[in-house]
N, CA and C atoms as an extended XYZ file, in Angstrom:
159
Properties=species:S:1:pos:R:3:atomname:S:1:resname:S:1:resid:I:1 pbc="F F F"
N        -5.098       15.214        2.238 N   UNK     1
C        -4.789       13.904        1.747 CA  UNK     1
C        -5.984       12.993        2.036 C   UNK     1
N        -6.325       12.133        1.095 N   UNK     2
C        -7.395       11.155        1.242 CA  UNK     2
C        -6.790        9.762        1.297 C   UNK     2
N        -7.264        8.941        2.232 N   UNK     3
C        -6.760        7.590        2.391 CA  UNK     3
C        -7.941        6.637        2.481 C   UNK     3
N        -7.861        5.524        1.741 N   UNK     4
C        -8.871        4.470        1.778 CA  UNK     4
C        -8.259        3.259        2.474 C   UNK     4
N        -8.962        2.740        3.486 N   UNK     5
C        -8.511        1.549        4.191 CA  UNK     5
C        -9.545        0.457        3.971 C   UNK     5
N        -9.117       -0.641        3.371 N   UNK     6
C        -9.993       -1.776        3.098 CA  UNK     6
C        -9.870       -2.792        4.222 C   UNK     6
N       -10.968       -3.467        4.533 N   UNK     7
C       -10.944       -4.458        5.604 CA  UNK     7
C       -10.694       -3.820        6.953 C   UNK     7
N       -11.478       -2.822        7.291 N   UNK     8
C       -11.224       -1.963        8.449 CA  UNK     8
C       -11.282       -2.677        9.788 C   UNK     8
N       -11.841       -3.876        9.848 N   UNK     9
C       -11.900       -4.597       11.118 CA  UNK     9
C       -10.655       -5.425       11.381 C   UNK     9
N        -9.795       -5.561       10.392 N   UNK    10
C        -8.576       -6.344       10.572 CA  UNK    10
C        -7.606       -5.670       11.530 C   UNK    10
N        -6.718       -6.471       12.098 N   UNK    11
C        -5.783       -5.961       13.101 CA  UNK    11
C        -4.882       -4.865       12.541 C   UNK    11
N        -4.317       -5.074       11.386 N   UNK    12
C        -3.424       -4.070       10.798 CA  UNK    12
C        -4.204       -2.823       10.406 C   UNK    12
N        -5.388       -3.002        9.847 N   UNK    13
C        -6.206       -1.856        9.440 CA  UNK    13
C        -6.620       -1.014       10.644 C   UNK    13
N        -6.961       -1.659       11.753 N   UNK    14
C        -7.330       -0.911       12.965 CA  UNK    14
C        -6.148       -0.094       13.475 C   UNK    14
N        -4.974       -0.680       13.481 N   UNK    15
C        -3.790        0.040       13.949 CA  UNK    15
C        -3.439        1.180       12.991 C   UNK    15
N        -3.522        0.926       11.689 N   UNK    16
C        -3.225        1.969       10.708 CA  UNK    16
C        -4.211        3.128       10.831 C   UNK    16
N        -5.491        2.813       11.008 N   UNK    17
C        -6.507        3.850       11.176 CA  UNK    17
C        -6.201        4.709       12.398 C   UNK    17
N        -5.882        4.047       13.499 N   UNK    18
C        -5.547        4.761       14.731 CA  UNK    18
C        -4.359        5.704       14.512 C   UNK    18
N        -3.308        5.210       13.868 N   UNK    19
C        -2.117        6.033       13.644 CA  UNK    19
C        -2.399        7.205       12.706 C   UNK    19
N        -3.142        6.962       11.626 N   UNK    20
C        -3.476        8.055       10.711 CA  UNK    20
C        -4.292        9.133       11.415 C   UNK    20
N        -5.251        8.729       12.256 N   UNK    21
C        -6.078        9.705       12.967 CA  UNK    21
C        -5.268       10.501       13.981 C   UNK    21
N        -4.316        9.845       14.628 N   UNK    22
C        -3.510       10.523       15.643 CA  UNK    22
C        -2.432       11.426       15.048 C   UNK    22
N        -1.854       11.022       13.922 N   UNK    23
C        -0.644       11.687       13.433 CA  UNK    23
C        -0.802       12.521       12.177 C   UNK    23
N        -1.960       12.464       11.527 N   UNK    24
C        -2.140       13.232       10.295 CA  UNK    24
C        -3.484       13.952       10.318 C   UNK    24
N        -3.675       14.806        9.345 N   UNK    25
C        -4.974       15.446        9.164 CA  UNK    25
C        -5.680       14.866        7.936 C   UNK    25
N        -5.306       13.659        7.558 N   UNK    26
C        -5.866       12.997        6.385 CA  UNK    26
C        -7.340       12.680        6.596 C   UNK    26
N        -8.081       12.680        5.499 N   UNK    27
C        -9.479       12.252        5.513 CA  UNK    27
C        -9.494       10.760        5.213 C   UNK    27
N        -9.909        9.956        6.192 N   UNK    28
C        -9.918        8.505        6.033 CA  UNK    28
C       -11.284        8.026        5.591 C   UNK    28
N       -11.296        7.101        4.649 N   UNK    29
C       -12.496        6.383        4.259 CA  UNK    29
C       -12.203        4.915        4.510 C   UNK    29
N       -13.052        4.261        5.291 N   UNK    30
C       -12.815        2.864        5.624 CA  UNK    30
C       -13.941        2.001        5.074 C   UNK    30
N       -13.569        0.810        4.626 N   UNK    31
C       -14.493       -0.158        4.049 CA  UNK    31
C       -14.584       -1.341        5.005 C   UNK    31
N       -15.783       -1.664        5.442 N   UNK    32
C       -15.973       -2.769        6.367 CA  UNK    32
C       -17.359       -3.368        6.193 C   UNK    32
N       -17.511       -4.598        6.645 N   UNK    33
C       -18.828       -5.234        6.596 CA  UNK    33
C       -19.775       -4.666        7.637 C   UNK    33
N       -19.257       -4.277        8.804 N   UNK    34
C       -20.093       -3.750        9.887 CA  UNK    34
C       -19.495       -2.444       10.387 C   UNK    34
N       -19.902       -1.333        9.813 N   UNK    35
C       -19.333       -0.044       10.209 CA  UNK    35
C       -19.837        0.432       11.564 C   UNK    35
N       -20.927       -0.152       12.060 N   UNK    36
C       -21.446        0.285       13.357 CA  UNK    36
C       -20.483       -0.034       14.500 C   UNK    36
N       -19.514       -0.915       14.278 N   UNK    37
C       -18.539       -1.247       15.311 CA  UNK    37
C       -17.289       -0.370       15.256 C   UNK    37
N       -17.203        0.489       14.261 N   UNK    38
C       -16.030        1.345       14.112 CA  UNK    38
C       -16.194        2.634       14.892 C   UNK    38
N       -15.086        3.174       15.331 N   UNK    39
C       -15.091        4.463       16.032 CA  UNK    39
C       -15.377        5.566       15.015 C   UNK    39
N       -16.320        6.410       15.318 N   UNK    40
C       -16.685        7.513       14.412 CA  UNK    40
C       -15.964        8.786       14.821 C   UNK    40
N       -15.374        9.457       13.870 N   UNK    41
C       -14.747       10.752       14.109 CA  UNK    41
C       -15.091       11.677       12.953 C   UNK    41
N       -14.743       12.926       13.086 N   UNK    42
C       -15.015       13.882       12.013 CA  UNK    42
C       -14.179       13.613       10.775 C   UNK    42
N       -13.039       12.965       10.925 N   UNK    43
C       -12.168       12.714        9.775 CA  UNK    43
C       -12.247       11.279        9.292 C   UNK    43
N       -13.306       10.560        9.667 N   UNK    44
C       -13.456        9.159        9.264 CA  UNK    44
C       -14.782        8.971        8.550 C   UNK    44
N       -14.704        8.665        7.254 N   UNK    45
C       -15.900        8.319        6.494 CA  UNK    45
C       -15.975        6.807        6.413 C   UNK    45
N       -17.178        6.256        6.470 N   UNK    46
C       -17.333        4.802        6.439 CA  UNK    46
C       -18.118        4.358        5.220 C   UNK    46
N       -17.813        3.153        4.769 N   UNK    47
C       -18.494        2.551        3.644 CA  UNK    47
C       -18.744        1.097        4.019 C   UNK    47
N       -20.014        0.722        4.088 N   UNK    48
C       -20.370       -0.637        4.513 CA  UNK    48
C       -20.814       -1.445        3.320 C   UNK    48
N       -20.252       -2.657        3.179 N   UNK    49
C       -20.644       -3.569        2.109 CA  UNK    49
C       -20.144       -4.962        2.441 C   UNK    49
N       -20.789       -5.951        1.874 N   UNK    50
C       -20.375       -7.338        2.050 CA  UNK    50
C       -19.845       -7.820        0.716 C   UNK    50
N       -18.561       -8.017        0.617 N   UNK    51
C       -17.940       -8.388       -0.652 CA  UNK    51
C       -18.014       -9.886       -0.905 C   UNK    51
N       -18.619      -10.666       -0.010 N   UNK    52
C       -18.681      -12.109       -0.188 CA  UNK    52
C       -19.803      -12.547       -1.127 C   UNK    52
N       -20.674      -11.620       -1.522 N   UNK    53
C       -21.784      -12.001       -2.409 CA  UNK    53
C       -21.524      -11.589       -3.825 C   UNK    53
């Protein structure tokens, strides 16, 4: 299963990411402005972009 999480630094997105990583074998792709602050795992792909421009 593939899951995309937008706004990965938000409170709900952080909790959802944590739960998906702990409870599923899903491949997560997260979208955030600063991916260097996100926890890196083998099942977490990151996509960095600034949508304000």
